[in-house]
PDB file of N, CA, C and O in Angstrom:
ATOM      1  N   ALA V   1     -21.762  12.074  -8.969  1.00 87.00           N
ATOM      2  CA  ALA V   1     -22.539  11.749  -7.649  1.00 87.00           C
ATOM      3  C   ALA V   1     -23.293  10.660  -7.084  1.00 87.00           C
ATOM      4  O   ALA V   1     -23.161  10.107  -6.167  1.00 87.00           O
ATOM      5  N   GLU V   2     -23.596   9.846  -8.145  1.00 93.00           N
ATOM      6  CA  GLU V   2     -24.394   8.470  -8.022  1.00 93.00           C
ATOM      7  C   GLU V   2     -22.875   7.488  -7.279  1.00 93.00           C
ATOM      8  O   GLU V   2     -23.162   6.638  -6.421  1.00 93.00           O
ATOM      9  N   GLU V   3     -21.521   7.918  -8.148  1.00 92.00           N
ATOM     10  CA  GLU V   3     -20.583   6.954  -8.066  1.00 92.00           C
ATOM     11  C   GLU V   3     -20.478   7.066  -6.074  1.00 92.00           C
ATOM     12  O   GLU V   3     -20.316   5.906  -5.994  1.00 92.00           O
ATOM     13  N   GLU V   4     -20.520   8.540  -5.881  1.00 93.00           N
ATOM     14  CA  GLU V   4     -20.454   8.270  -4.609  1.00 93.00           C
ATOM     15  C   GLU V   4     -21.486   7.938  -3.716  1.00 93.00           C
ATOM     16  O   GLU V   4     -21.337   7.420  -2.474  1.00 93.00           O
ATOM     17  N   ARG V   5     -22.331   8.075  -4.093  1.00 94.00           N
ATOM     18  CA  ARG V   5     -23.911   7.414  -2.898  1.00 94.00           C
ATOM     19  C   ARG V   5     -23.710   6.010  -3.418  1.00 94.00           C
ATOM     20  O   ARG V   5     -23.912   5.427  -2.179  1.00 94.00           O
ATOM     21  N   GLU V   6     -23.085   5.436  -4.192  1.00 94.00           N
ATOM     22  CA  GLU V   6     -23.066   3.947  -4.106  1.00 94.00           C
ATOM     23  C   GLU V   6     -22.108   3.433  -3.029  1.00 94.00           C
ATOM     24  O   GLU V   6     -21.935   2.319  -2.557  1.00 94.00           O
ATOM     25  N   PHE V   7     -21.146   4.123  -3.044  1.00 93.00           N
ATOM     26  CA  PHE V   7     -19.535   3.950  -2.335  1.00 93.00           C
ATOM     27  C   PHE V   7     -20.276   3.930  -1.148  1.00 93.00           C
ATOM     28  O   PHE V   7     -19.984   3.110  -0.200  1.00 93.00           O
ATOM     29  N   LEU V   8     -20.876   4.873  -0.613  1.00 94.00           N
ATOM     30  CA  LEU V   8     -21.348   5.551   0.776  1.00 94.00           C
ATOM     31  C   LEU V   8     -22.475   4.166   1.374  1.00 94.00           C
ATOM     32  O   LEU V   8     -22.264   3.459   2.421  1.00 94.00           O
ATOM     33  N   LEU V   9     -23.205   3.899   0.297  1.00 94.00           N
ATOM     34  CA  LEU V   9     -24.443   2.607   0.359  1.00 94.00           C
ATOM     35  C   LEU V   9     -23.025   1.452   0.984  1.00 94.00           C
ATOM     36  O   LEU V   9     -23.901   0.526   1.680  1.00 94.00           O
ATOM     37  N   GLU V  10     -22.357   1.383   0.159  1.00 93.00           N
ATOM     38  CA  GLU V  10     -21.471   0.312  -0.007  1.00 93.00           C
ATOM     39  C   GLU V  10     -20.802  -0.139   1.527  1.00 93.00           C
ATOM     40  O   GLU V  10     -20.945  -1.289   2.264  1.00 93.00           O
ATOM     41  N   LEU V  11     -20.382   0.774   1.471  1.00 93.00           N
ATOM     42  CA  LEU V  11     -19.582   1.293   3.058  1.00 93.00           C
ATOM     43  C   LEU V  11     -20.594   0.803   4.233  1.00 93.00           C
ATOM     44  O   LEU V  11     -20.245   0.286   5.436  1.00 93.00           O
ATOM     45  N   SER V  12     -21.547   1.711   3.966  1.00 94.00           N
ATOM     46  CA  SER V  12     -22.731   1.389   5.324  1.00 94.00           C
ATOM     47  C   SER V  12     -22.910  -0.116   5.728  1.00 94.00           C
ATOM     48  O   SER V  12     -23.078  -0.622   6.827  1.00 94.00           O
ATOM     49  N   ALA V  13     -23.218  -0.552   4.449  1.00 93.00           N
ATOM     50  CA  ALA V  13     -23.817  -1.991   4.462  1.00 93.00           C
ATOM     51  C   ALA V  13     -22.602  -3.066   4.736  1.00 93.00           C
ATOM     52  O   ALA V  13     -22.668  -3.746   5.658  1.00 93.00           O
ATOM     53  N   ALA V  14     -21.397  -3.074   4.473  1.00 90.00           N
ATOM     54  CA  ALA V  14     -20.280  -3.351   5.113  1.00 90.00           C
ATOM     55  C   ALA V  14     -19.971  -3.488   6.580  1.00 90.00           C
ATOM     56  O   ALA V  14     -19.499  -4.168   7.396  1.00 90.00           O
ATOM     57  N   LEU V  15     -20.258  -2.273   7.337  1.00 91.00           N
ATOM     58  CA  LEU V  15     -20.249  -1.709   8.633  1.00 91.00           C
ATOM     59  C   LEU V  15     -21.215  -2.071   9.262  1.00 91.00           C
ATOM     60  O   LEU V  15     -21.309  -1.635  11.135  1.00 91.00           O
ATOM     61  N   HIS V  16     -22.317  -2.586   8.697  1.00 92.00           N
ATOM     62  CA  HIS V  16     -23.659  -2.124   9.534  1.00 92.00           C
ATOM     63  C   HIS V  16     -23.610  -3.222  10.820  1.00 92.00           C
ATOM     64  O   HIS V  16     -24.529  -2.459  11.722  1.00 92.00           O
ATOM     65  N   ASP V  17     -23.258  -4.216  10.726  1.00 90.00           N
ATOM     66  CA  ASP V  17     -23.209  -5.169  11.804  1.00 90.00           C
ATOM     67  C   ASP V  17     -21.760  -5.089  12.993  1.00 90.00           C
ATOM     68  O   ASP V  17     -22.050  -6.207  13.851  1.00 90.00           O
ATOM     69  N   GLU V  18     -20.903  -4.229  12.387  1.00 91.00           N
ATOM     70  CA  GLU V  18     -19.950  -4.329  13.012  1.00 91.00           C
ATOM     71  C   GLU V  18     -20.080  -3.430  14.203  1.00 91.00           C
ATOM     72  O   GLU V  18     -20.548  -2.707  14.179  1.00 91.00           O
ATOM     73  N   ARG V  19     -19.485  -4.185  15.370  1.00 93.00           N
ATOM     74  CA  ARG V  19     -19.539  -3.620  17.010  1.00 93.00           C
ATOM     75  C   ARG V  19     -18.007  -2.971  17.421  1.00 93.00           C
ATOM     76  O   ARG V  19     -18.160  -2.129  18.228  1.00 93.00           O
ATOM     77  N   ASP V  20     -17.610  -3.578  16.450  1.00 92.00           N
ATOM     78  CA  ASP V  20     -15.831  -3.406  17.281  1.00 92.00           C
ATOM     79  C   ASP V  20     -15.446  -2.058  16.869  1.00 92.00           C
ATOM     80  O   ASP V  20     -15.368  -2.330  15.444  1.00 92.00           O
ATOM     81  N   PRO V  21     -15.189  -1.168  17.587  1.00 89.00           N
ATOM     82  CA  PRO V  21     -14.695   0.311  16.842  1.00 89.00           C
ATOM     83  C   PRO V  21     -13.267  -0.111  16.057  1.00 89.00           C
ATOM     84  O   PRO V  21     -13.150   0.691  15.213  1.00 89.00           O
ATOM     85  N   ASP V  22     -12.231  -0.716  16.637  1.00 85.00           N
ATOM     86  CA  ASP V  22     -11.468  -0.815  15.755  1.00 85.00           C
ATOM     87  C   ASP V  22     -11.423  -1.242  14.461  1.00 85.00           C
ATOM     88  O   ASP V  22     -10.639  -1.161  13.249  1.00 85.00           O
ATOM     89  N   LEU V  23     -12.149  -2.399  14.296  1.00 88.00           N
ATOM     90  CA  LEU V  23     -12.705  -2.977  12.760  1.00 88.00           C
ATOM     91  C   LEU V  23     -13.424  -2.173  11.879  1.00 88.00           C
ATOM     92  O   LEU V  23     -13.067  -2.425  11.022  1.00 88.00           O
ATOM     93  N   VAL V  24     -14.284  -1.292  12.612  1.00 91.00           N
ATOM     94  CA  VAL V  24     -14.887  -0.219  11.838  1.00 91.00           C
ATOM     95  C   VAL V  24     -14.266   0.512  11.130  1.00 91.00           C
ATOM     96  O   VAL V  24     -13.587   0.900   9.982  1.00 91.00           O
ATOM     97  N   ALA V  25     -13.166   1.278  11.948  1.00 88.00           N
ATOM     98  CA  ALA V  25     -11.858   2.284  11.290  1.00 88.00           C
ATOM     99  C   ALA V  25     -11.032   1.469  10.464  1.00 88.00           C
ATOM    100  O   ALA V  25     -10.700   1.737   9.199  1.00 88.00           O
ATOM    101  N   ALA V  26     -11.029  -0.005  10.729  1.00 87.00           N
ATOM    102  CA  ALA V  26      -9.822  -0.400   9.745  1.00 87.00           C
ATOM    103  C   ALA V  26     -11.090  -0.556   8.241  1.00 87.00           C
ATOM    104  O   ALA V  26     -10.009  -0.310   7.146  1.00 87.00           O
ATOM    105  N   LEU V  27     -11.743  -1.245   8.204  1.00 90.00           N
ATOM    106  CA  LEU V  27     -12.480  -1.402   7.416  1.00 90.00           C
ATOM    107  C   LEU V  27     -13.066  -0.291   6.778  1.00 90.00           C
ATOM    108  O   LEU V  27     -12.967  -0.262   4.993  1.00 90.00           O
ATOM    109  N   ALA V  28     -13.451   0.683   7.066  1.00 91.00           N
ATOM    110  CA  ALA V  28     -13.370   1.830   6.430  1.00 91.00           C
ATOM    111  C   ALA V  28     -12.105   2.747   5.973  1.00 91.00           C
ATOM    112  O   ALA V  28     -12.035   3.066   4.239  1.00 91.00           O
ATOM    113  N   ALA V  29     -11.246   2.649   6.261  1.00 90.00           N
ATOM    114  CA  ALA V  29      -9.997   2.926   5.761  1.00 90.00           C
ATOM    115  C   ALA V  29      -9.193   2.459   5.048  1.00 90.00           C
ATOM    116  O   ALA V  29      -9.074   2.902   3.660  1.00 90.00           O
ATOM    117  N   GLU V  30      -9.537   1.180   4.750  1.00 92.00           N
ATOM    118  CA  GLU V  30      -9.269   0.148   3.720  1.00 92.00           C
ATOM    119  C   GLU V  30     -10.283   0.189   2.671  1.00 92.00           C
ATOM    120  O   GLU V  30      -9.622   0.224   1.098  1.00 92.00           O
ATOM    121  N   ARG V  31     -11.606   0.655   2.716  1.00 92.00           N
ATOM    122  CA  ARG V  31     -12.631   0.905   1.387  1.00 92.00           C
ATOM    123  C   ARG V  31     -12.300   2.359   1.022  1.00 92.00           C
ATOM    124  O   ARG V  31     -12.172   2.531  -0.016  1.00 92.00           O
ATOM    125  N   LEU V  32     -11.522   3.354   1.505  1.00 91.00           N
ATOM    126  CA  LEU V  32     -11.440   4.579   1.493  1.00 91.00           C
ATOM    127  C   LEU V  32     -10.348   4.522   0.922  1.00 91.00           C
ATOM    128  O   LEU V  32     -10.493   5.208  -0.460  1.00 91.00           O
ATOM    129  N   ARG V  33      -9.198   3.601   1.067  1.00 93.00           N
ATOM    130  CA  ARG V  33      -7.937   3.876   0.176  1.00 93.00           C
ATOM    131  C   ARG V  33      -8.228   3.230  -0.873  1.00 93.00           C
ATOM    132  O   ARG V  33      -7.700   3.697  -2.150  1.00 93.00           O
ATOM    133  N   ASP V  34      -9.054   2.153  -1.486  1.00 93.00           N
ATOM    134  CA  ASP V  34      -9.194   1.346  -2.610  1.00 93.00           C
ATOM    135  C   ASP V  34     -10.229   2.425  -3.125  1.00 93.00           C
ATOM    136  O   ASP V  34     -10.086   2.409  -4.434  1.00 93.00           O
ATOM    137  N   ARG V  35     -11.057   3.194  -2.302  1.00 93.00           N
ATOM    138  CA  ARG V  35     -11.822   3.670  -3.523  1.00 93.00           C
ATOM    139  C   ARG V  35     -11.228   5.247  -4.330  1.00 93.00           C
ATOM    140  O   ARG V  35     -11.166   5.377  -5.077  1.00 93.00           O
ATOM    141  N   LEU V  36     -10.019   5.414  -3.338  1.00 92.00           N
ATOM    142  CA  LEU V  36      -9.520   6.568  -4.158  1.00 92.00           C
ATOM    143  C   LEU V  36      -8.238   6.522  -4.480  1.00 92.00           C
ATOM    144  O   LEU V  36      -7.401   7.041  -5.594  1.00 92.00           O
ATOM    145  N   GLY V  37      -8.004   5.189  -4.754  1.00 92.00           N
ATOM    146  CA  GLY V  37      -6.915   4.424  -5.499  1.00 92.00           C
ATOM    147  C   GLY V  37      -6.065   4.856  -4.792  1.00 92.00           C
ATOM    148  O   GLY V  37      -4.434   4.647  -5.845  1.00 92.00           O
ATOM    149  N   ALA V  38      -5.293   4.897  -3.547  1.00 92.00           N
ATOM    150  CA  ALA V  38      -4.252   5.504  -2.874  1.00 92.00           C
ATOM    151  C   ALA V  38      -3.084   4.405  -2.542  1.00 92.00           C
ATOM    152  O   ALA V  38      -4.196   3.335  -2.338  1.00 92.00           O
ATOM    153  N   ALA V  39      -2.071   4.575  -1.984  1.00 92.00           N
ATOM    154  CA  ALA V  39      -1.371   3.842  -1.736  1.00 92.00           C
ATOM    155  C   ALA V  39      -1.724   3.338  -0.159  1.00 92.00           C
ATOM    156  O   ALA V  39      -1.457   2.223   0.147  1.00 92.00           O
ATOM    157  N   ARG V  40      -2.047   4.448   0.709  1.00 92.00           N
ATOM    158  CA  ARG V  40      -2.560   4.010   1.831  1.00 92.00           C
ATOM    159  C   ARG V  40      -3.939   5.096   2.537  1.00 92.00           C
ATOM    160  O   ARG V  40      -3.787   6.348   1.532  1.00 92.00           O
ATOM    161  N   ALA V  41      -4.452   4.655   3.364  1.00 92.00           N
ATOM    162  CA  ALA V  41      -5.036   5.989   4.217  1.00 92.00           C
ATOM    163  C   ALA V  41      -4.802   5.765   5.161  1.00 92.00           C
ATOM    164  O   ALA V  41      -5.115   4.596   6.249  1.00 92.00           O
ATOM    165  N   THR V  42      -4.510   7.051   6.436  1.00 90.00           N
ATOM    166  CA  THR V  42      -4.662   6.459   7.304  1.00 90.00           C
ATOM    167  C   THR V  42      -5.359   7.690   8.411  1.00 90.00           C
ATOM    168  O   THR V  42      -5.743   8.206   8.353  1.00 90.00           O
ATOM    169  N   LEU V  43      -5.828   6.905   9.782  1.00 90.00           N
ATOM    170  CA  LEU V  43      -7.026   7.560  10.094  1.00 90.00           C
ATOM    171  C   LEU V  43      -5.916   8.064  11.659  1.00 90.00           C
ATOM    172  O   LEU V  43      -5.138   7.418  12.193  1.00 90.00           O
ATOM    173  N   PHE V  44      -6.432   9.438  11.893  1.00 91.00           N
ATOM    174  CA  PHE V  44      -5.309   9.884  12.825  1.00 91.00           C
ATOM    175  C   PHE V  44      -6.611  10.211  14.076  1.00 91.00           C
ATOM    176  O   PHE V  44      -7.858  10.489  13.997  1.00 91.00           O
ATOM    177  N   ALA V  45      -6.037  10.091  15.378  1.00 92.00           N
ATOM    178  CA  ALA V  45      -7.098  10.865  16.747  1.00 92.00           C
ATOM    179  C   ALA V  45      -6.387  12.013  16.810  1.00 92.00           C
ATOM    180  O   ALA V  45      -5.265  11.877  17.244  1.00 92.00           O
ATOM    181  N   VAL V  46      -7.208  12.827  16.896  1.00 95.00           N
ATOM    182  CA  VAL V  46      -6.243  14.470  17.538  1.00 95.00           C
ATOM    183  C   VAL V  46      -6.707  14.998  18.560  1.00 95.00           C
ATOM    184  O   VAL V  46      -7.947  14.297  19.050  1.00 95.00           O
ATOM    185  N   ASP V  47      -5.643  15.013  19.270  1.00 97.00           N
ATOM    186  CA  ASP V  47      -5.785  16.032  20.612  1.00 97.00           C
ATOM    187  C   ASP V  47      -5.439  17.735  20.256  1.00 97.00           C
ATOM    188  O   ASP V  47      -4.474  17.324  20.300  1.00 97.00           O
ATOM    189  N   ALA V  48      -6.662  18.213  20.105  1.00 96.00           N
ATOM    190  CA  ALA V  48      -6.211  19.335  20.119  1.00 96.00           C
ATOM    191  C   ALA V  48      -5.375  20.243  21.162  1.00 96.00           C
ATOM    192  O   ALA V  48      -4.735  20.941  20.930  1.00 96.00           O
ATOM    193  N   ALA V  49      -5.893  19.731  22.313  1.00 97.00           N
ATOM    194  CA  ALA V  49      -5.374  20.363  23.413  1.00 97.00           C
ATOM    195  C   ALA V  49      -4.371  19.993  23.769  1.00 97.00           C
ATOM    196  O   ALA V  49      -3.254  20.810  24.332  1.00 97.00           O
ATOM    197  N   ALA V  50      -3.650  18.715  23.331  1.00 97.00           N
ATOM    198  CA  ALA V  50      -2.248  18.224  23.326  1.00 97.00           C
ATOM    199  C   ALA V  50      -1.236  18.830  22.237  1.00 97.00           C
ATOM    200  O   ALA V  50      -0.188  18.813  21.955  1.00 97.00           O
ATOM    201  N   GLY V  51      -1.875  19.234  21.028  1.00 97.00           N
ATOM    202  CA  GLY V  51      -1.300  19.805  19.760  1.00 97.00           C
ATOM    203  C   GLY V  51      -1.031  18.242  19.231  1.00 97.00           C
ATOM    204  O   GLY V  51      -0.107  18.721  18.304  1.00 97.00           O
ATOM    205  N   THR V  52      -1.531  17.179  19.101  1.00 97.00           N
ATOM    206  CA  THR V  52      -0.968  16.114  18.681  1.00 97.00           C
ATOM    207  C   THR V  52      -2.236  15.326  17.839  1.00 97.00           C
ATOM    208  O   THR V  52      -3.452  15.649  18.184  1.00 97.00           O
ATOM    209  N   ALA V  53      -1.617  14.386  17.072  1.00 96.00           N
ATOM    210  CA  ALA V  53      -2.401  13.424  16.302  1.00 96.00           C
ATOM    211  C   ALA V  53      -1.667  11.958  16.059  1.00 96.00           C
ATOM    212  O   ALA V  53      -0.416  11.745  15.679  1.00 96.00           O
ATOM    213  N   ALA V  54      -1.981  10.873  16.788  1.00 94.00           N
ATOM    214  CA  ALA V  54      -2.064   9.722  17.015  1.00 94.00           C
ATOM    215  C   ALA V  54      -2.793   8.744  15.890  1.00 94.00           C
ATOM    216  O   ALA V  54      -3.633   8.803  15.571  1.00 94.00           O
ATOM    217  N   VAL V  55      -1.836   7.897  15.262  1.00 90.00           N
ATOM    218  CA  VAL V  55      -2.101   7.266  14.090  1.00 90.00           C
ATOM    219  C   VAL V  55      -3.178   5.638  14.744  1.00 90.00           C
ATOM    220  O   VAL V  55      -2.823   5.516  16.130  1.00 90.00           O
ATOM    221  N   ARG V  56      -4.341   6.019  14.676  1.00 86.00           N
ATOM    222  CA  ARG V  56      -5.680   5.386  15.147  1.00 86.00           C
ATOM    223  C   ARG V  56      -5.235   3.625  14.060  1.00 86.00           C
ATOM    224  O   ARG V  56      -5.491   2.662  14.597  1.00 86.00           O
ATOM    225  N   ARG V  57      -5.558   4.119  12.772  1.00 83.00           N
ATOM    226  CA  ARG V  57      -5.303   2.638  11.698  1.00 83.00           C
ATOM    227  C   ARG V  57      -4.602   3.189  10.729  1.00 83.00           C
ATOM    228  O   ARG V  57      -4.438   4.523   9.924  1.00 83.00           O
ATOM    229  N   ASP V  58      -3.575   2.421  10.359  1.00 86.00           N
ATOM    230  CA  ASP V  58      -2.783   3.094   9.082  1.00 86.00           C
ATOM    231  C   ASP V  58      -3.246   1.591   7.598  1.00 86.00           C
ATOM    232  O   ASP V  58      -2.429   0.584   8.137  1.00 86.00           O
ATOM    233  N   ALA V  59      -3.991   1.833   7.072  1.00 88.00           N
ATOM    234  CA  ALA V  59      -4.392   0.693   5.916  1.00 88.00           C
ATOM    235  C   ALA V  59      -3.543   0.919   4.445  1.00 88.00           C
ATOM    236  O   ALA V  59      -3.856   1.706   3.571  1.00 88.00           O
ATOM    237  N   LEU V  60      -2.224   0.432   4.730  1.00 88.00           N
ATOM    238  CA  LEU V  60      -0.932   0.409   4.074  1.00 88.00           C
ATOM    239  C   LEU V  60      -1.306  -0.852   2.922  1.00 88.00           C
ATOM    240  O   LEU V  60      -1.644  -1.938   2.946  1.00 88.00           O
ATOM    241  N   GLY V  61      -1.657  -0.719   1.842  1.00 86.00           N
ATOM    242  CA  GLY V  61      -2.240  -1.307   0.791  1.00 86.00           C
ATOM    243  C   GLY V  61      -1.022  -2.038  -0.184  1.00 86.00           C
ATOM    244  O   GLY V  61       0.082  -1.785  -0.008  1.00 86.00           O
ATOM    245  N   ALA V  62      -1.086  -2.916  -0.959  1.00 85.00           N
ATOM    246  CA  ALA V  62      -0.348  -3.406  -1.587  1.00 85.00           C
ATOM    247  C   ALA V  62       0.554  -2.835  -2.391  1.00 85.00           C
ATOM    248  O   ALA V  62       1.783  -2.667  -2.510  1.00 85.00           O
ATOM    249  N   ARG V  63       0.034  -1.803  -3.104  1.00 86.00           N
ATOM    250  CA  ARG V  63       0.321  -0.340  -3.390  1.00 86.00           C
ATOM    251  C   ARG V  63       1.315   0.212  -2.942  1.00 86.00           C
ATOM    252  O   ARG V  63       2.429   0.402  -3.452  1.00 86.00           O
ATOM    253  N   GLY V  64       1.192   0.403  -1.799  1.00 87.00           N
ATOM    254  CA  GLY V  64       2.098   1.309  -0.828  1.00 87.00           C
ATOM    255  C   GLY V  64       3.158  -0.096  -0.723  1.00 87.00           C
ATOM    256  O   GLY V  64       4.362   1.080  -0.416  1.00 87.00           O
ATOM    257  N   ARG V  65       3.124  -0.792  -0.163  1.00 87.00           N
ATOM    258  CA  ARG V  65       3.871  -1.999   0.152  1.00 87.00           C
ATOM    259  C   ARG V  65       4.863  -2.125  -0.886  1.00 87.00           C
ATOM    260  O   ARG V  65       6.380  -2.231  -0.789  1.00 87.00           O
ATOM    261  N   ALA V  66       4.451  -2.421  -1.948  1.00 88.00           N
ATOM    262  CA  ALA V  66       5.190  -2.790  -3.078  1.00 88.00           C
ATOM    263  C   ALA V  66       6.442  -1.205  -3.780  1.00 88.00           C
ATOM    264  O   ALA V  66       7.445  -1.441  -3.840  1.00 88.00           O
ATOM    265  N   ALA V  67       5.692  -0.269  -3.328  1.00 89.00           N
ATOM    266  CA  ALA V  67       6.395   1.208  -3.624  1.00 89.00           C
ATOM    267  C   ALA V  67       7.392   1.486  -2.155  1.00 89.00           C
ATOM    268  O   ALA V  67       8.103   2.227  -2.496  1.00 89.00           O
ATOM    269  N   GLY V  68       7.498   0.523  -1.232  1.00 90.00           N
ATOM    270  CA  GLY V  68       7.985   0.668  -0.227  1.00 90.00           C
ATOM    271  C   GLY V  68       8.117   1.796   0.551  1.00 90.00           C
ATOM    272  O   GLY V  68       8.306   2.015   1.789  1.00 90.00           O
ATOM    273  N   HIS V  69       6.752   2.237   0.752  1.00 89.00           N
ATOM    274  CA  HIS V  69       6.301   2.986   1.856  1.00 89.00           C
ATOM    275  C   HIS V  69       6.378   2.411   3.297  1.00 89.00           C
ATOM    276  O   HIS V  69       5.960   1.378   3.229  1.00 89.00           O
ATOM    277  N   PRO V  70       6.999   2.872   4.346  1.00 87.00           N
ATOM    278  CA  PRO V  70       6.807   2.341   5.784  1.00 87.00           C
ATOM    279  C   PRO V  70       5.950   2.783   6.436  1.00 87.00           C
ATOM    280  O   PRO V  70       4.903   3.244   6.195  1.00 87.00           O
ATOM    281  N   ASP V  71       5.282   1.735   7.639  1.00 82.00           N
ATOM    282  CA  ASP V  71       4.042   1.929   7.930  1.00 82.00           C
ATOM    283  C   ASP V  71       4.516   2.817   8.716  1.00 82.00           C
ATOM    284  O   ASP V  71       5.956   3.076   9.278  1.00 82.00           O
ATOM    285  N   VAL V  72       3.346   3.707   9.529  1.00 87.00           N
ATOM    286  CA  VAL V  72       3.703   4.711  10.225  1.00 87.00           C
ATOM    287  C   VAL V  72       2.883   4.380  11.697  1.00 87.00           C
ATOM    288  O   VAL V  72       1.624   3.590  11.214  1.00 87.00           O
ATOM    289  N   ALA V  73       3.428   4.765  12.590  1.00 84.00           N
ATOM    290  CA  ALA V  73       2.652   4.627  13.910  1.00 84.00           C
ATOM    291  C   ALA V  73       3.356   5.635  14.896  1.00 84.00           C
ATOM    292  O   ALA V  73       4.512   6.373  14.505  1.00 84.00           O
ATOM    293  N   GLY V  74       2.450   5.809  16.154  1.00 90.00           N
ATOM    294  CA  GLY V  74       2.881   7.046  16.528  1.00 90.00           C
ATOM    295  C   GLY V  74       2.023   8.031  16.684  1.00 90.00           C
ATOM    296  O   GLY V  74       1.163   8.241  16.515  1.00 90.00           O
ATOM    297  N   THR V  75       2.723   9.209  17.662  1.00 95.00           N
ATOM    298  CA  THR V  75       2.337  10.828  17.677  1.00 95.00           C
ATOM    299  C   THR V  75       2.810  11.795  17.050  1.00 95.00           C
ATOM    300  O   THR V  75       4.054  11.821  17.086  1.00 95.00           O
ATOM    301  N   PHE V  76       2.066  12.543  16.379  1.00 95.00           N
ATOM    302  CA  PHE V  76       2.767  13.358  15.772  1.00 95.00           C
ATOM    303  C   PHE V  76       2.492  14.973  16.196  1.00 95.00           C
ATOM    304  O   PHE V  76       1.169  14.951  16.441  1.00 95.00           O
ATOM    305  N   PRO V  77       2.935  15.684  16.485  1.00 97.00           N
ATOM    306  CA  PRO V  77       2.930  17.107  16.503  1.00 97.00           C
ATOM    307  C   PRO V  77       1.925  17.864  15.376  1.00 97.00           C
ATOM    308  O   PRO V  77       2.142  17.254  14.105  1.00 97.00           O
ATOM    309  N   LEU V  78       0.737  18.498  15.554  1.00 96.00           N
ATOM    310  CA  LEU V  78      -0.492  19.037  14.466  1.00 96.00           C
ATOM    311  C   LEU V  78       0.625  19.864  13.774  1.00 96.00           C
ATOM    312  O   LEU V  78       0.307  19.640  12.507  1.00 96.00           O
ATOM    313  N   ALA V  79       1.830  20.319  14.116  1.00 94.00           N
ATOM    314  CA  ALA V  79       2.307  21.369  13.298  1.00 94.00           C
ATOM    315  C   ALA V  79       3.015  20.733  11.860  1.00 94.00           C
ATOM    316  O   ALA V  79       3.103  20.988  10.995  1.00 94.00           O
ATOM    317  N   ALA V  80       3.312  19.145  12.595  1.00 92.00           N
ATOM    318  CA  ALA V  80       3.713  18.492  11.444  1.00 92.00           C
ATOM    319  C   ALA V  80       2.890  18.830  10.058  1.00 92.00           C
ATOM    320  O   ALA V  80       3.372  18.246   8.884  1.00 92.00           O
ATOM    321  N   PHE V  81       1.593  18.631  10.449  1.00 89.00           N
ATOM    322  CA  PHE V  81       0.813  18.468   8.814  1.00 89.00           C
ATOM    323  C   PHE V  81       0.234  19.882   8.527  1.00 89.00           C
ATOM    324  O   PHE V  81      -0.091  20.247   7.452  1.00 89.00           O
ATOM    325  N   GLY V  82       1.131  20.642   8.623  1.00 85.00           N
ATOM    326  CA  GLY V  82       1.249  22.157   7.902  1.00 85.00           C
ATOM    327  C   GLY V  82       0.192  23.178   8.857  1.00 85.00           C
ATOM    328  O   GLY V  82      -0.568  23.637   8.626  1.00 85.00           O
TER     329      GLY V  82
END
């Protein structure tokens, strides 16, 4: 619980003065990816009425690139996510 609290405090501090929503999304995705030790963290904008999810930010890290993961972009049907 203390590690999560520390992560959230650090994330809050990093985003505190940022006003650009795209940069906020990018920084948050990168920090989350690194925190989880993931190859990538992808943020989607969901349009429930249209039944789609559009990639808003794809934070593909060095690990993901080294593993040959492709960049993802585009809009996908929600059904593709199960």
